[in-house]
Amino acid sequence: MKTHASVVVIGGGAIGVSVAYHLAKYGWKDVVLIEKHELTSGSTWMAAGNCSFFHGNYYCTQVNMKSIEIYQQLEAETGQSVGWHTTGSIRTADNPGRMEELGYIYSMNRCLGLDVSWITPEKMKAMHPLMNVDGIIGGLYWPDDGDVDPNGITMAMSIGAKKNGAEINTHTQVTGIDRTPAGDWLVHTDKGDVTCEFVVNAAGLWAPQVAQMVGLEIPSIAGEHTHILFEAIDVVEKRDTYLPLVRDPDRSIYIRQEMDSLILGLYESKVKQWNPKGVPWDYAQTELQPDIDHIADFIENGIYRFPIMGETGFKHVTDGPITYTPNGDPLVGPAYPLKNFFHACGYSFGITQAGGIGHYLAGWIMNGEPEIDLWPVDSRRYGSYANWAYNHEKIEDTYPRLYSIICPNDWRDAARPNRTAPIYEYQKQAGAVFGDYYGWECPNYFTDNAADRRENPGWKRNNTHGYVGAECRQVMEKVGILDLSRFAKTRITGPGAEAWLNRMTCQKVPTRDGRIALSPMLDKNGNFKSDMTVTRISGDAYFCVTASVGKRHDQHWLMENLPTDGSVCMEDVTYRLGCLVIAGPRSREVLAKAAYNDVSNPAFPFGTSREIYVGRIKCRVNRMNYVGELGYEIFHPIESQTAVFQTLMAAGQEFDLKMFGMYAMDSMRLEKGYLAWKSEMNVHHTPLETNVAWTVKMDKDFIGKAGLEKQKAAGAPRQLICLVCQAEDADPWGYNPIFNGDQIVGMTSSGGYGHRTGKSIALGYVPPELAAPGTRLEVEVLGKRLAAEVVAMPLYDPKNERMKA
């Protein structure tokens, strides 16, 4: 075994081997993979091998697409059979909610150029004669889906990896991981040590134990999954073509052909966790004891949908462990707060994504940035709250819902509440209905109607619509208060702070105390990295605020780029400071009554920051907000939040101050054309394509400048626009295709209903020649094309007179 390498990949399942294969294929010859047993001996050996384009997320669908592309080429490249069969697949619906979900998936898939079509129950029956279509109202069909031999693709990629210079070591166990004084990683094994620059944790079932070796706790727990191979079925054996894979999510089952028979896979109503406190190191490729009673109801579901299985015996019942995370998606990418340590684990659908994630993660490691936006699977999407105990509760809810209807506002109750603001009980008393944002309980909307204390999730306007509208009008006409304590907050100090921050953002950081600047951070290509505001507090001290869900992502980026000379200090103050926002035309009157300082417009103009006493608590107050009304962000010691809140509510009583929630804020920011991180601001877009191009200051050096210079010279290929859509009861959510005639010319990035303007709104990107106000286009929502018109942005208060009043 080598003693030095560029990268060590830990884990010899399909994921780990794919990462090693792609790194070697793309030019890194010094790649070492370490597997404690044989390749595929963790979860890969028992995988069903289904390969579908379906995923509820746009970018994860791209990973699936890349996997299928790779699998279809592997045999020709390596000589190893991978057992690929193109069978096509059907996904059924037996209720209107499921049809809405499929409508969203259909439109999103069309943005990706996938071959997908609606299919009737009659057509399903013709394609799969063994299928009982009773109760089905429709579905989707992908003709290019298929299945693969999990062992075959892993072995093929291992051949390719070795062919390109990678070293694969089996029967070698990692026993520890340390850092060298020079900053390299030192991977200890029972066969010797390897010093390397990068480590990839692709240890599957053992990924949590590997993470613990470097002081991390990751939310990944093993659960049992069962699939059943039936005895030979004559009508299947006699067919000349493969039957399509069928997923019946409403019965939580999938069925596909395996040689001369059928495989039934199922996700029962209660997961059987397996060694949740740590999988034994000596486990390898051993089947677990099936519990037929535990899965009996779902076997009945399979027999209902495919009656012939009720007449056929079991040939083999496969019960084995696979890993689950809190939301069922894997943990991929840089491991906060470490440098050059990556995760590629937590997979419950590893074969579907192994090829693709190996490709994309290899590029991420080699180039420093992912080729596509992998935030949906980024391990940093979870904070410290997502520990083992949290996931232990969460997957009890996740597993049976893996086939539940996907919709954007389905807030699950498991492992909640977790992190609450001090005013949480006040919010509850006011009728708050909460969502879970990076572990924080945040009100989505408020209602005094007990029947609406639970949102009816779906893709159409629902029971929250009226309440959200009332909150928007409250902020527009009077004044509202919003808790945004979940903001990620970082204090930057030191003699090198100003120069360093100027390098980290395309904007010039403030040079006067009390000034605030919108300061996007970019990657080396000039694409959006993060959305940040920078406030100069005093001298060499700055206060930086970013999105709560991006806390680890953003702070990791800052940490990785800190100067090594000690001239800049970075301090996370997220949980030390709360933030209350008051906004609306009467917000200044509320603050004036609550504060001991002059808050008049001359004394406290827009875009400035002041230290002000709100009641008896000294707060940092920023005159800005995300809803486009006169307003203030009031940062305060978190332990004093109740006192600040009570002071504001008392002062606001005569002005009818009321609380509002996240849904109202999002509605109002759409009307103002304010960008959202990982919607408008992702790794596929630059500021030059948006309405924040003014933040780019090309007369200084910053990360991403060369990329922007290149784009500026060539011309931005896309432009962010605001569309008003002729919607009735379903608004765009994002990832909707934008049509010019019959041609897809762009895609929405986010959308919703603007209650102050009474318009259905979408933000999205199109070629610049289609960006002029008045351009007539169409937006496809839930499979239906809606007339839409490009309008000047912002749609609401275009001169910003209200916010700057």
Short mmCIF file of N, CA and C in Angstrom, two decimals, residues 685 689 716-723 736-740 743-749 763-772 775 777-779 790:
data_model
loop_
_atom_site.label_atom_id
_atom_site.label_comp_id
_atom_site.label_asym_id
_atom_site.label_seq_id
_atom_site.Cartn_x
_atom_site.Cartn_y
_atom_site.Cartn_z
N HIS A 685 -25.24 31.11 -11.71
CA HIS A 685 -25.53 32.48 -12.10
C HIS A 685 -24.55 33.45 -11.46
N GLU A 689 -25.93 38.86 -14.28
CA GLU A 689 -27.17 38.39 -14.89
C GLU A 689 -28.40 38.86 -14.12
N ALA A 716 -23.50 38.48 -20.92
CA ALA A 716 -24.20 37.52 -20.07
C ALA A 716 -25.18 36.71 -20.91
N PRO A 717 -25.15 35.38 -20.78
CA PRO A 717 -26.02 34.54 -21.60
C PRO A 717 -27.48 34.53 -21.15
N ARG A 718 -27.70 34.98 -19.92
CA ARG A 718 -29.06 34.96 -19.35
C ARG A 718 -29.30 36.25 -18.60
N GLN A 719 -30.57 36.52 -18.36
CA GLN A 719 -30.93 37.70 -17.59
C GLN A 719 -32.07 37.34 -16.66
N LEU A 720 -31.97 37.78 -15.41
CA LEU A 720 -33.05 37.55 -14.46
C LEU A 720 -34.22 38.46 -14.80
N ILE A 721 -35.42 37.89 -14.81
CA ILE A 721 -36.62 38.67 -15.11
C ILE A 721 -37.68 38.41 -14.06
N CYS A 722 -38.66 39.29 -14.02
CA CYS A 722 -39.86 39.11 -13.22
C CYS A 722 -41.03 38.90 -14.18
N LEU A 723 -41.78 37.85 -13.95
CA LEU A 723 -42.94 37.52 -14.78
C LEU A 723 -44.21 37.60 -13.95
N ASN A 736 -39.83 25.84 -13.07
CA ASN A 736 -40.88 25.72 -14.09
C ASN A 736 -40.29 26.14 -15.42
N PRO A 737 -40.57 25.41 -16.50
CA PRO A 737 -40.06 25.84 -17.81
C PRO A 737 -40.74 27.12 -18.27
N ILE A 738 -39.97 27.98 -18.90
CA ILE A 738 -40.47 29.22 -19.50
C ILE A 738 -40.45 29.02 -21.01
N PHE A 739 -41.60 29.24 -21.64
CA PHE A 739 -41.75 29.01 -23.08
C PHE A 739 -41.84 30.33 -23.85
N ASN A 740 -41.20 30.33 -25.02
CA ASN A 740 -41.45 31.34 -26.03
C ASN A 740 -41.98 30.59 -27.24
N GLN A 743 -40.91 26.73 -27.73
CA GLN A 743 -39.52 26.49 -27.33
C GLN A 743 -39.32 26.85 -25.87
N ILE A 744 -38.67 25.93 -25.11
CA ILE A 744 -38.31 26.24 -23.73
C ILE A 744 -37.08 27.15 -23.78
N VAL A 745 -37.21 28.36 -23.23
CA VAL A 745 -36.15 29.35 -23.32
C VAL A 745 -35.54 29.70 -21.96
N GLY A 746 -36.08 29.14 -20.92
CA GLY A 746 -35.56 29.45 -19.61
C GLY A 746 -36.29 28.67 -18.53
N MET A 747 -36.03 29.05 -17.29
CA MET A 747 -36.59 28.33 -16.16
C MET A 747 -36.79 29.31 -15.01
N THR A 748 -37.86 29.14 -14.27
CA THR A 748 -38.08 29.98 -13.11
C THR A 748 -37.14 29.56 -11.99
N SER A 749 -36.78 30.50 -11.15
CA SER A 749 -35.93 30.21 -9.99
C SER A 749 -36.73 30.19 -8.70
N LEU A 763 -39.85 34.65 -10.66
CA LEU A 763 -38.54 35.14 -11.06
C LEU A 763 -37.86 34.02 -11.83
N GLY A 764 -37.08 34.36 -12.84
CA GLY A 764 -36.42 33.33 -13.61
C GLY A 764 -35.42 33.91 -14.59
N TYR A 765 -34.73 33.02 -15.28
CA TYR A 765 -33.68 33.43 -16.20
C TYR A 765 -34.04 33.06 -17.64
N VAL A 766 -33.84 34.02 -18.55
CA VAL A 766 -34.09 33.82 -19.98
C VAL A 766 -32.96 34.51 -20.76
N PRO A 767 -32.82 34.24 -22.05
CA PRO A 767 -31.86 34.99 -22.86
C PRO A 767 -32.15 36.48 -22.80
N PRO A 768 -31.12 37.33 -22.83
CA PRO A 768 -31.31 38.78 -22.68
C PRO A 768 -32.29 39.38 -23.67
N GLU A 769 -32.38 38.83 -24.87
CA GLU A 769 -33.28 39.41 -25.87
C GLU A 769 -34.75 39.21 -25.51
N LEU A 770 -35.03 38.36 -24.53
CA LEU A 770 -36.42 38.13 -24.10
C LEU A 770 -36.71 38.81 -22.76
N ALA A 771 -35.79 39.62 -22.27
CA ALA A 771 -35.92 40.18 -20.93
C ALA A 771 -36.61 41.54 -20.89
N ALA A 772 -36.97 42.10 -22.01
CA ALA A 772 -37.57 43.43 -22.02
C ALA A 772 -38.99 43.40 -21.46
N THR A 775 -42.58 41.65 -22.87
CA THR A 775 -42.40 40.41 -23.63
C THR A 775 -43.40 39.38 -23.15
N LEU A 777 -44.56 35.64 -22.74
CA LEU A 777 -44.03 34.29 -22.64
C LEU A 777 -45.08 33.40 -21.99
N GLU A 778 -44.72 32.15 -21.71
CA GLU A 778 -45.59 31.24 -20.97
C GLU A 778 -44.76 30.51 -19.93
N VAL A 779 -45.38 30.21 -18.81
CA VAL A 779 -44.75 29.44 -17.74
C VAL A 779 -45.58 28.19 -17.49
N VAL A 790 -43.35 39.62 -19.05
CA VAL A 790 -42.20 40.21 -18.37
C VAL A 790 -42.57 41.62 -17.92
#
